[in-house]
GROMACS .gro file of C-alpha atoms in nm:
model
  453
    1UNK     CA    1  -6.784  -2.647  -4.418
    2UNK     CA    2  -6.600  -2.948  -4.421
    3UNK     CA    3  -6.296  -2.798  -4.603
    4UNK     CA    4  -6.315  -2.530  -4.284
    5UNK     CA    5  -6.288  -2.780  -4.103
    6UNK     CA    6  -6.038  -2.929  -4.252
    7UNK     CA    7  -5.876  -2.612  -4.270
    8UNK     CA    8  -5.881  -2.569  -3.898
    9UNK     CA    9  -5.765  -2.907  -3.816
   10UNK     CA   10  -5.453  -2.851  -4.065
   11UNK     CA   11  -5.410  -2.546  -3.871
   12UNK     CA   12  -5.434  -2.728  -3.555
   13UNK     CA   13  -5.171  -2.922  -3.619
   14UNK     CA   14  -4.898  -2.669  -3.752
   15UNK     CA   15  -4.957  -2.530  -3.460
   16UNK     CA   16  -4.885  -2.819  -3.224
   17UNK     CA   17  -4.606  -2.859  -3.455
   18UNK     CA   18  -4.449  -2.522  -3.397
   19UNK     CA   19  -4.533  -2.602  -3.019
   20UNK     CA   20  -4.285  -2.891  -3.078
   21UNK     CA   21  -4.029  -2.713  -3.208
   22UNK     CA   22  -4.063  -2.452  -2.965
   23UNK     CA   23  -4.014  -2.706  -2.680
   24UNK     CA   24  -3.711  -2.849  -2.858
   25UNK     CA   25  -3.590  -2.477  -2.896
   26UNK     CA   26  -3.611  -2.493  -2.525
   27UNK     CA   27  -3.410  -2.777  -2.426
   28UNK     CA   28  -3.131  -2.674  -2.695
   29UNK     CA   29  -3.124  -2.347  -2.493
   30UNK     CA   30  -3.081  -2.509  -2.175
   31UNK     CA   31  -2.838  -2.737  -2.317
   32UNK     CA   32  -2.660  -2.406  -2.387
   33UNK     CA   33  -2.693  -2.257  -2.045
   34UNK     CA   34  -2.502  -2.614  -1.917
   35UNK     CA   35  -2.243  -2.580  -2.155
   36UNK     CA   36  -2.188  -2.203  -2.078
   37UNK     CA   37  -2.202  -2.317  -1.722
   38UNK     CA   38  -1.919  -2.558  -1.763
   39UNK     CA   39  -1.735  -2.310  -1.926
   40UNK     CA   40  -1.717  -2.071  -1.630
   41UNK     CA   41  -1.607  -2.381  -1.446
   42UNK     CA   42  -1.278  -2.412  -1.642
   43UNK     CA   43  -1.236  -2.095  -1.607
   44UNK     CA   44  -1.246  -2.062  -1.286
   45UNK     CA   45  -0.994  -2.347  -1.294
   46UNK     CA   46  -0.748  -2.211  -1.525
   47UNK     CA   47  -0.812  -1.882  -1.282
   48UNK     CA   48  -0.668  -2.131  -1.004
   49UNK     CA   49  -0.397  -2.226  -1.236
   50UNK     CA   50  -0.307  -1.845  -1.269
   51UNK     CA   51  -0.278  -1.764  -0.947
   52UNK     CA   52  -0.095  -2.105  -0.813
   53UNK     CA   53   0.141  -2.007  -1.097
   54UNK     CA   54   0.224  -1.646  -0.892
   55UNK     CA   55   0.375  -1.841  -0.613
   56UNK     CA   56   0.602  -2.045  -0.852
   57UNK     CA   57   0.953  -1.927  -1.018
   58UNK     CA   58   1.060  -2.061  -1.351
   59UNK     CA   59   0.741  -2.337  -1.303
   60UNK     CA   60   0.458  -2.106  -1.270
   61UNK     CA   61   0.555  -1.888  -1.616
   62UNK     CA   62   0.512  -2.260  -1.817
   63UNK     CA   63   0.203  -2.339  -1.649
   64UNK     CA   64   0.091  -1.902  -1.682
   65UNK     CA   65   0.166  -1.975  -2.079
   66UNK     CA   66  -0.010  -2.271  -2.075
   67UNK     CA   67  -0.314  -2.063  -1.897
   68UNK     CA   68  -0.294  -1.826  -2.134
   69UNK     CA   69  -0.395  -2.094  -2.431
   70UNK     CA   70  -0.658  -2.246  -2.271
   71UNK     CA   71  -0.799  -1.919  -2.161
   72UNK     CA   72  -0.791  -1.819  -2.547
   73UNK     CA   73  -0.987  -2.157  -2.583
   74UNK     CA   74  -1.187  -2.080  -2.394
   75UNK     CA   75  -1.271  -1.720  -2.506
   76UNK     CA   76  -1.325  -1.831  -2.868
   77UNK     CA   77  -1.592  -2.108  -2.738
   78UNK     CA   78  -1.766  -1.893  -2.543
   79UNK     CA   79  -1.774  -1.654  -2.835
   80UNK     CA   80  -1.907  -1.979  -3.061
   81UNK     CA   81  -2.168  -2.004  -2.797
   82UNK     CA   82  -2.256  -1.638  -2.796
   83UNK     CA   83  -2.294  -1.687  -3.150
   84UNK     CA   84  -2.510  -1.953  -3.137
   85UNK     CA   85  -2.712  -1.827  -2.860
   86UNK     CA   86  -2.761  -1.530  -3.136
   87UNK     CA   87  -2.862  -1.753  -3.402
   88UNK     CA   88  -3.144  -1.959  -3.131
   89UNK     CA   89  -3.257  -1.599  -3.033
   90UNK     CA   90  -3.350  -1.543  -3.452
   91UNK     CA   91  -3.474  -1.879  -3.437
   92UNK     CA   92  -3.662  -1.744  -3.162
   93UNK     CA   93  -3.808  -1.432  -3.322
   94UNK     CA   94  -3.887  -1.646  -3.660
   95UNK     CA   95  -4.081  -1.824  -3.460
   96UNK     CA   96  -4.244  -1.565  -3.311
   97UNK     CA   97  -4.358  -1.413  -3.656
   98UNK     CA   98  -4.484  -1.716  -3.807
   99UNK     CA   99  -4.715  -1.745  -3.454
  100UNK     CA  100  -4.826  -1.439  -3.543
  101UNK     CA  101  -4.951  -1.468  -3.922
  102UNK     CA  102  -5.118  -1.771  -3.801
  103UNK     CA  103  -5.270  -1.553  -3.547
  104UNK     CA  104  -5.332  -1.327  -3.841
  105UNK     CA  105  -5.454  -1.609  -4.057
  106UNK     CA  106  -5.691  -1.724  -3.794
  107UNK     CA  107  -5.879  -1.417  -3.749
  108UNK     CA  108  -5.931  -1.387  -4.130
  109UNK     CA  109  -6.125  -1.773  -4.094
  110UNK     CA  110  -6.326  -1.616  -3.797
  111UNK     CA  111  -6.434  -1.334  -4.002
  112UNK     CA  112  -6.466  -1.542  -4.271
  113UNK     CA  113  -6.716  -1.746  -4.045
  114UNK     CA  114  -6.901  -1.444  -3.929
  115UNK     CA  115  -6.983  -1.370  -4.280
  116UNK     CA  116  -7.075  -1.692  -4.349
  117UNK     CA  117  -7.318  -1.697  -4.062
  118UNK     CA  118  -7.460  -1.399  -4.165
  119UNK     CA  119  -7.550  -1.565  -4.487
  120UNK     CA  120  -7.684  -1.886  -4.382
  121UNK     CA  121  -7.894  -1.937  -4.055
  122UNK     CA  122  -7.828  -2.318  -4.087
  123UNK     CA  123  -7.446  -2.246  -4.100
  124UNK     CA  124  -7.451  -2.029  -3.798
  125UNK     CA  125  -7.365  -2.279  -3.526
  126UNK     CA  126  -7.089  -2.412  -3.724
  127UNK     CA  127  -6.976  -2.036  -3.768
  128UNK     CA  128  -6.991  -2.032  -3.422
  129UNK     CA  129  -6.795  -2.339  -3.306
  130UNK     CA  130  -6.530  -2.242  -3.572
  131UNK     CA  131  -6.505  -1.900  -3.402
  132UNK     CA  132  -6.481  -2.041  -3.056
  133UNK     CA  133  -6.203  -2.253  -3.234
  134UNK     CA  134  -6.014  -1.985  -3.364
  135UNK     CA  135  -6.033  -1.784  -3.043
  136UNK     CA  136  -5.892  -2.097  -2.874
  137UNK     CA  137  -5.631  -2.102  -3.150
  138UNK     CA  138  -5.513  -1.731  -3.094
  139UNK     CA  139  -5.499  -1.819  -2.725
  140UNK     CA  140  -5.253  -2.032  -2.745
  141UNK     CA  141  -5.074  -1.841  -3.023
  142UNK     CA  142  -5.052  -1.574  -2.827
  143UNK     CA  143  -4.908  -1.831  -2.543
  144UNK     CA  144  -4.681  -1.936  -2.806
  145UNK     CA  145  -4.567  -1.530  -2.888
  146UNK     CA  146  -4.536  -1.492  -2.497
  147UNK     CA  147  -4.297  -1.844  -2.471
  148UNK     CA  148  -4.109  -1.733  -2.818
  149UNK     CA  149  -4.038  -1.388  -2.597
  150UNK     CA  150  -3.910  -1.588  -2.313
  151UNK     CA  151  -3.698  -1.742  -2.523
  152UNK     CA  152  -3.565  -1.423  -2.671
  153UNK     CA  153  -3.500  -1.251  -2.324
  154UNK     CA  154  -3.280  -1.636  -2.224
  155UNK     CA  155  -3.075  -1.615  -2.544
  156UNK     CA  156  -3.003  -1.259  -2.499
  157UNK     CA  157  -2.936  -1.334  -2.100
  158UNK     CA  158  -2.696  -1.588  -2.271
  159UNK     CA  159  -2.551  -1.360  -2.522
  160UNK     CA  160  -2.475  -1.134  -2.232
  161UNK     CA  161  -2.323  -1.430  -1.993
  162UNK     CA  162  -2.149  -1.517  -2.281
  163UNK     CA  163  -1.963  -1.209  -2.293
  164UNK     CA  164  -1.907  -1.162  -1.954
  165UNK     CA  165  -1.738  -1.509  -1.952
  166UNK     CA  166  -1.488  -1.374  -2.255
  167UNK     CA  167  -1.463  -1.053  -2.076
  168UNK     CA  168  -1.329  -1.262  -1.811
  169UNK     CA  169  -1.096  -1.522  -1.981
  170UNK     CA  170  -0.966  -1.177  -2.109
  171UNK     CA  171  -0.837  -1.040  -1.807
  172UNK     CA  172  -0.707  -1.387  -1.683
  173UNK     CA  173  -0.518  -1.439  -1.949
  174UNK     CA  174  -0.381  -1.089  -1.901
  175UNK     CA  175  -0.387  -1.118  -1.510
  176UNK     CA  176  -0.157  -1.442  -1.601
  177UNK     CA  177   0.077  -1.215  -1.824
  178UNK     CA  178   0.136  -0.999  -1.532
  179UNK     CA  179   0.165  -1.257  -1.280
  180UNK     CA  180   0.451  -1.408  -1.523
  181UNK     CA  181   0.619  -1.065  -1.598
  182UNK     CA  182   0.573  -1.042  -1.153
  183UNK     CA  183   0.755  -1.356  -1.142
  184UNK     CA  184   1.018  -1.305  -1.344
  185UNK     CA  185   1.070  -0.927  -1.218
  186UNK     CA  186   1.088  -1.075  -0.853
  187UNK     CA  187   1.320  -1.361  -0.962
  188UNK     CA  188   1.568  -1.108  -1.086
  189UNK     CA  189   1.541  -0.929  -0.793
  190UNK     CA  190   1.557  -1.221  -0.582
  191UNK     CA  191   1.884  -1.295  -0.798
  192UNK     CA  192   2.032  -0.916  -0.752
  193UNK     CA  193   1.998  -0.918  -0.373
  194UNK     CA  194   2.141  -1.294  -0.340
  195UNK     CA  195   2.439  -1.144  -0.524
  196UNK     CA  196   2.460  -0.828  -0.323
  197UNK     CA  197   2.473  -1.044  -0.004
  198UNK     CA  198   2.739  -1.286  -0.099
  199UNK     CA  199   2.982  -1.007  -0.209
  200UNK     CA  200   2.809  -0.858   0.141
  201UNK     CA  201   2.930  -1.174   0.318
  202UNK     CA  202   3.312  -1.237   0.114
  203UNK     CA  203   3.354  -0.777   0.217
  204UNK     CA  204   3.286  -0.881   0.602
  205UNK     CA  205   3.519  -1.182   0.599
  206UNK     CA  206   3.800  -0.950   0.382
  207UNK     CA  207   3.741  -0.673   0.634
  208UNK     CA  208   3.782  -0.953   0.928
  209UNK     CA  209   4.093  -1.035   0.806
  210UNK     CA  210   4.206  -0.681   0.760
  211UNK     CA  211   4.115  -0.575   1.130
  212UNK     CA  212   3.773  -0.352   1.033
  213UNK     CA  213   3.462  -0.499   1.225
  214UNK     CA  214   3.157  -0.475   1.103
  215UNK     CA  215   2.894  -0.213   1.182
  216UNK     CA  216   2.615  -0.373   1.372
  217UNK     CA  217   2.289  -0.233   1.357
  218UNK     CA  218   1.985  -0.418   1.586
  219UNK     CA  219   1.673  -0.505   1.413
  220UNK     CA  220   1.357  -0.349   1.577
  221UNK     CA  221   1.240  -0.692   1.705
  222UNK     CA  222   1.609  -0.643   1.910
  223UNK     CA  223   1.550  -0.322   1.988
  224UNK     CA  224   1.167  -0.383   2.168
  225UNK     CA  225   1.311  -0.763   2.300
  226UNK     CA  226   1.600  -0.544   2.488
  227UNK     CA  227   1.322  -0.303   2.643
  228UNK     CA  228   1.138  -0.587   2.749
  229UNK     CA  229   1.432  -0.742   2.924
  230UNK     CA  230   1.561  -0.465   3.096
  231UNK     CA  231   1.251  -0.352   3.199
  232UNK     CA  232   1.238  -0.030   3.029
  233UNK     CA  233   0.972   0.272   3.102
  234UNK     CA  234   0.932   0.547   2.915
  235UNK     CA  235   0.927   0.868   3.161
  236UNK     CA  236   1.216   0.705   3.353
  237UNK     CA  237   1.580   0.783   3.237
  238UNK     CA  238   1.776   0.467   3.263
  239UNK     CA  239   2.182   0.474   3.335
  240UNK     CA  240   2.412   0.191   3.237
  241UNK     CA  241   2.718   0.150   3.411
  242UNK     CA  242   2.975  -0.012   3.207
  243UNK     CA  243   3.352  -0.167   3.247
  244UNK     CA  244   3.592  -0.443   3.269
  245UNK     CA  245   3.512  -0.689   3.534
  246UNK     CA  246   3.704  -0.518   3.862
  247UNK     CA  247   3.680  -0.154   3.777
  248UNK     CA  248   3.450  -0.094   4.047
  249UNK     CA  249   3.055  -0.061   3.881
  250UNK     CA  250   2.871  -0.221   4.149
  251UNK     CA  251   3.033   0.012   4.376
  252UNK     CA  252   2.987   0.362   4.218
  253UNK     CA  253   2.652   0.268   4.162
  254UNK     CA  254   2.537   0.231   4.500
  255UNK     CA  255   2.767   0.531   4.589
  256UNK     CA  256   2.538   0.718   4.341
  257UNK     CA  257   2.260   0.628   4.534
  258UNK     CA  258   2.405   0.786   4.871
  259UNK     CA  259   2.491   0.396   4.954
  260UNK     CA  260   2.796   0.188   5.083
  261UNK     CA  261   2.867  -0.182   4.964
  262UNK     CA  262   2.774  -0.279   5.360
  263UNK     CA  263   2.473  -0.143   5.342
  264UNK     CA  264   2.174  -0.343   5.406
  265UNK     CA  265   1.842  -0.347   5.199
  266UNK     CA  266   1.744  -0.459   4.830
  267UNK     CA  267   1.818  -0.132   4.669
  268UNK     CA  268   2.208  -0.246   4.743
  269UNK     CA  269   2.414  -0.366   4.445
  270UNK     CA  270   2.619  -0.688   4.520
  271UNK     CA  271   3.010  -0.626   4.522
  272UNK     CA  272   3.312  -0.823   4.508
  273UNK     CA  273   3.647  -0.925   4.358
  274UNK     CA  274   3.515  -1.108   4.078
  275UNK     CA  275   3.237  -1.028   3.838
  276UNK     CA  276   2.898  -1.128   4.034
  277UNK     CA  277   2.698  -1.199   3.782
  278UNK     CA  278   2.723  -1.245   3.381
  279UNK     CA  279   2.331  -1.097   3.360
  280UNK     CA  280   2.242  -0.712   3.370
  281UNK     CA  281   2.140  -0.622   3.729
  282UNK     CA  282   1.881  -0.320   3.747
  283UNK     CA  283   1.886  -0.108   4.066
  284UNK     CA  284   1.601   0.152   4.082
  285UNK     CA  285   1.694   0.464   4.316
  286UNK     CA  286   1.594   0.437   4.667
  287UNK     CA  287   1.404   0.765   4.669
  288UNK     CA  288   1.122   0.740   4.463
  289UNK     CA  289   1.109   1.093   4.411
  290UNK     CA  290   1.373   1.036   4.141
  291UNK     CA  291   1.275   0.919   3.816
  292UNK     CA  292   1.571   0.672   3.751
  293UNK     CA  293   1.749   0.354   3.707
  294UNK     CA  294   2.091   0.266   3.737
  295UNK     CA  295   2.187  -0.091   3.528
  296UNK     CA  296   2.504  -0.295   3.614
  297UNK     CA  297   2.675  -0.470   3.270
  298UNK     CA  298   2.858  -0.722   3.259
  299UNK     CA  299   3.233  -0.666   3.206
  300UNK     CA  300   3.358  -0.823   2.815
  301UNK     CA  301   3.580  -0.962   2.978
  302UNK     CA  302   3.367  -1.238   3.172
  303UNK     CA  303   3.190  -1.282   2.849
  304UNK     CA  304   3.280  -1.498   2.530
  305UNK     CA  305   3.209  -1.277   2.276
  306UNK     CA  306   3.448  -1.006   2.114
  307UNK     CA  307   3.514  -0.633   2.187
  308UNK     CA  308   3.300  -0.533   1.901
  309UNK     CA  309   3.032  -0.743   1.911
  310UNK     CA  310   2.980  -0.639   2.296
  311UNK     CA  311   2.767  -0.346   2.281
  312UNK     CA  312   2.512  -0.480   2.066
  313UNK     CA  313   2.528  -0.798   2.257
  314UNK     CA  314   2.414  -0.646   2.593
  315UNK     CA  315   2.199  -0.429   2.460
  316UNK     CA  316   2.354  -0.107   2.547
  317UNK     CA  317   2.153   0.088   2.246
  318UNK     CA  318   1.857   0.097   2.441
  319UNK     CA  319   1.966   0.280   2.743
  320UNK     CA  320   1.981   0.720   2.796
  321UNK     CA  321   2.322   0.768   2.936
  322UNK     CA  322   2.591   0.530   2.901
  323UNK     CA  323   2.880   0.537   3.203
  324UNK     CA  324   3.224   0.397   3.106
  325UNK     CA  325   3.380   0.335   3.408
  326UNK     CA  326   3.762   0.256   3.384
  327UNK     CA  327   4.051   0.136   3.591
  328UNK     CA  328   4.417   0.079   3.501
  329UNK     CA  329   4.372   0.118   3.128
  330UNK     CA  330   4.139   0.227   2.859
  331UNK     CA  331   4.036  -0.104   2.658
  332UNK     CA  332   3.880  -0.149   2.319
  333UNK     CA  333   3.555  -0.299   2.497
  334UNK     CA  334   3.587   0.061   2.621
  335UNK     CA  335   3.668   0.244   2.271
  336UNK     CA  336   3.371  -0.025   2.122
  337UNK     CA  337   3.158   0.109   2.350
  338UNK     CA  338   3.211   0.464   2.312
  339UNK     CA  339   3.219   0.411   1.949
  340UNK     CA  340   2.873   0.287   1.927
  341UNK     CA  341   2.718   0.562   2.183
  342UNK     CA  342   2.818   0.773   1.903
  343UNK     CA  343   2.681   0.621   1.614
  344UNK     CA  344   2.304   0.556   1.868
  345UNK     CA  345   2.394   0.934   2.001
  346UNK     CA  346   2.389   0.821   2.354
  347UNK     CA  347   2.537   1.028   2.578
  348UNK     CA  348   2.861   0.885   2.764
  349UNK     CA  349   3.061   0.988   3.058
  350UNK     CA  350   3.406   0.831   3.081
  351UNK     CA  351   3.482   0.799   3.469
  352UNK     CA  352   3.825   0.704   3.622
  353UNK     CA  353   3.695   0.502   3.949
  354UNK     CA  354   3.926   0.398   4.279
  355UNK     CA  355   4.076   0.725   4.254
  356UNK     CA  356   4.202   0.737   4.595
  357UNK     CA  357   4.390   0.402   4.571
  358UNK     CA  358   4.536   0.523   4.311
  359UNK     CA  359   4.661   0.891   4.402
  360UNK     CA  360   4.805   0.686   4.711
  361UNK     CA  361   5.027   0.473   4.475
  362UNK     CA  362   5.147   0.756   4.291
  363UNK     CA  363   5.225   0.935   4.604
  364UNK     CA  364   5.419   0.595   4.737
  365UNK     CA  365   5.647   0.632   4.406
  366UNK     CA  366   5.665   1.010   4.392
  367UNK     CA  367   6.067   1.080   4.438
  368UNK     CA  368   6.122   1.395   4.730
  369UNK     CA  369   6.253   1.690   4.648
  370UNK     CA  370   6.506   1.928   4.774
  371UNK     CA  371   6.317   2.122   5.034
  372UNK     CA  372   6.033   1.844   5.104
  373UNK     CA  373   5.982   1.550   5.363
  374UNK     CA  374   5.722   1.220   5.338
  375UNK     CA  375   5.469   1.417   5.511
  376UNK     CA  376   5.482   1.686   5.327
  377UNK     CA  377   5.170   1.795   5.225
  378UNK     CA  378   5.283   1.969   4.900
  379UNK     CA  379   5.350   1.618   4.784
  380UNK     CA  380   5.013   1.460   4.807
  381UNK     CA  381   4.915   1.775   4.594
  382UNK     CA  382   5.168   1.709   4.330
  383UNK     CA  383   5.060   1.304   4.350
  384UNK     CA  384   4.722   1.441   4.315
  385UNK     CA  385   4.786   1.696   3.989
  386UNK     CA  386   5.032   1.367   3.827
  387UNK     CA  387   4.737   1.122   3.836
  388UNK     CA  388   4.467   1.336   3.700
  389UNK     CA  389   4.689   1.457   3.436
  390UNK     CA  390   4.834   1.131   3.305
  391UNK     CA  391   4.458   0.989   3.378
  392UNK     CA  392   4.329   1.217   3.125
  393UNK     CA  393   4.635   1.273   2.884
  394UNK     CA  394   4.614   0.883   2.856
  395UNK     CA  395   4.250   0.861   2.808
  396UNK     CA  396   4.300   1.154   2.523
  397UNK     CA  397   4.578   0.980   2.306
  398UNK     CA  398   4.351   0.658   2.328
  399UNK     CA  399   4.035   0.868   2.184
  400UNK     CA  400   4.237   1.013   1.910
  401UNK     CA  401   4.417   0.685   1.802
  402UNK     CA  402   4.072   0.567   1.777
  403UNK     CA  403   3.970   0.834   1.557
  404UNK     CA  404   3.681   0.905   1.825
  405UNK     CA  405   3.578   1.245   1.967
  406UNK     CA  406   3.685   1.400   2.263
  407UNK     CA  407   3.495   1.339   2.593
  408UNK     CA  408   3.559   1.514   2.974
  409UNK     CA  409   3.723   1.237   3.197
  410UNK     CA  410   3.562   1.296   3.551
  411UNK     CA  411   3.817   1.098   3.817
  412UNK     CA  412   3.630   0.975   4.107
  413UNK     CA  413   3.625   0.789   4.429
  414UNK     CA  414   3.376   0.625   4.547
  415UNK     CA  415   3.351   0.759   4.884
  416UNK     CA  416   3.346   1.114   4.806
  417UNK     CA  417   3.088   1.013   4.578
  418UNK     CA  418   2.868   0.858   4.857
  419UNK     CA  419   2.918   1.179   5.080
  420UNK     CA  420   2.805   1.424   4.783
  421UNK     CA  421   2.518   1.208   4.705
  422UNK     CA  422   2.414   1.211   5.048
  423UNK     CA  423   2.448   1.614   5.024
  424UNK     CA  424   2.748   1.636   5.290
  425UNK     CA  425   3.101   1.778   5.154
  426UNK     CA  426   3.366   1.565   5.078
  427UNK     CA  427   3.756   1.637   5.207
  428UNK     CA  428   3.978   1.598   4.916
  429UNK     CA  429   3.664   1.583   4.667
  430UNK     CA  430   3.786   1.527   4.310
  431UNK     CA  431   3.513   1.549   3.984
  432UNK     CA  432   3.261   1.383   4.192
  433UNK     CA  433   3.024   1.682   4.239
  434UNK     CA  434   3.124   1.813   3.848
  435UNK     CA  435   3.008   1.423   3.727
  436UNK     CA  436   2.664   1.434   3.973
  437UNK     CA  437   2.558   1.738   3.831
  438UNK     CA  438   2.620   1.673   3.474
  439UNK     CA  439   2.430   1.353   3.528
  440UNK     CA  440   2.165   1.523   3.638
  441UNK     CA  441   2.147   1.778   3.375
  442UNK     CA  442   2.139   1.520   3.048
  443UNK     CA  443   1.831   1.380   3.242
  444UNK     CA  444   1.668   1.674   3.270
  445UNK     CA  445   1.794   1.785   2.907
  446UNK     CA  446   1.590   1.449   2.785
  447UNK     CA  447   1.250   1.606   2.972
  448UNK     CA  448   1.302   1.374   3.290
  449UNK     CA  449   1.214   1.559   3.569
  450UNK     CA  450   1.471   1.465   3.846
  451UNK     CA  451   1.485   1.562   4.269
  452UNK     CA  452   1.849   1.693   4.371
  453UNK     CA  453   1.940   1.583   4.704
   0.00000   0.00000   0.00000
């Protein structure tokens, strides 16, 4: 019996030693988990370094290479941690096997004690005590086994996390390489665009020296800003009247709407000998049934800008139709307006204003025929025909010289235009009716409903 008691005590000491070993293993596993967390933190720092590298140029490439090296070190360390965790797991399984073996030995001791009890009644109580102790040892062994299983599971989870860390480190390294390649491509693209911009700048300078005007195209932002500035509205037809200062733009806008310059009211366009304003003026039609608006565009001669910049600077690209009003001569500004209208596919109408005055000037200078006197009505007819013919020939020559497509030329007078716009018949009418009909047809073609006066 003393020997059995000593054996049981030795077994108890062994079990306590095993429990101490298991606690040490648990501490080691926790330390490994802490190290893995530190490794993950370092991996995240590497990732931030890689992200910063994308915003840098040549310096980003060097930091990306350093990030690659650090990521590889982290991957190796994570792999080493995984192997250590696997070794811990194997050790835990070995401990569990030993605990199971101890449990079997305890069972054998219990069987032996029961056999001893059957042999001797005096030893029964001692055997019962030994059996109880053995059962307690078995319970502790079961607990140790469960703890070992938990350690194994934790070690497996640690291995999985370590593997995930390695995969992330590999992905970060690949991402860093990709960012480096993208940065190099972006730098090459920037160098190419800079070279193209420099070449374009040098070509523009050379073209200006040779008299070649550059083509200016408004941006989307400029387009929207111009629409806001001129109060452009969808469903309304927007007419722009452009020409040099003194060509009678305001008078024509009034006449188109059936008004004279001396009429009173908010709808009357201001007129004067010189250009009244350097800003675009907006004049709605007094008849609210007509969904159209007229704009008086300042003459190029009143602005400190070259003629080839005038079209974009005034935002003429926004209008639905442009009337180019000429007086005595066809200017470079008129040419620039028509050229840009063709670029933007904007309908254009060339109109010669103040024709009654000009016809009278031609009549005054017209020599008498042999069978005529100064009051002969045939002289007025000849003066009218001469003025119209020379006006159209001159503008046609200017369009051909500028390599522009031909356009009809409308010869008008504001007084005739007022009468026709009011629905009356004008005396000595020129092209006023044809001009109004063409403008209304253009508006209808754009699917805007018009009311003919």
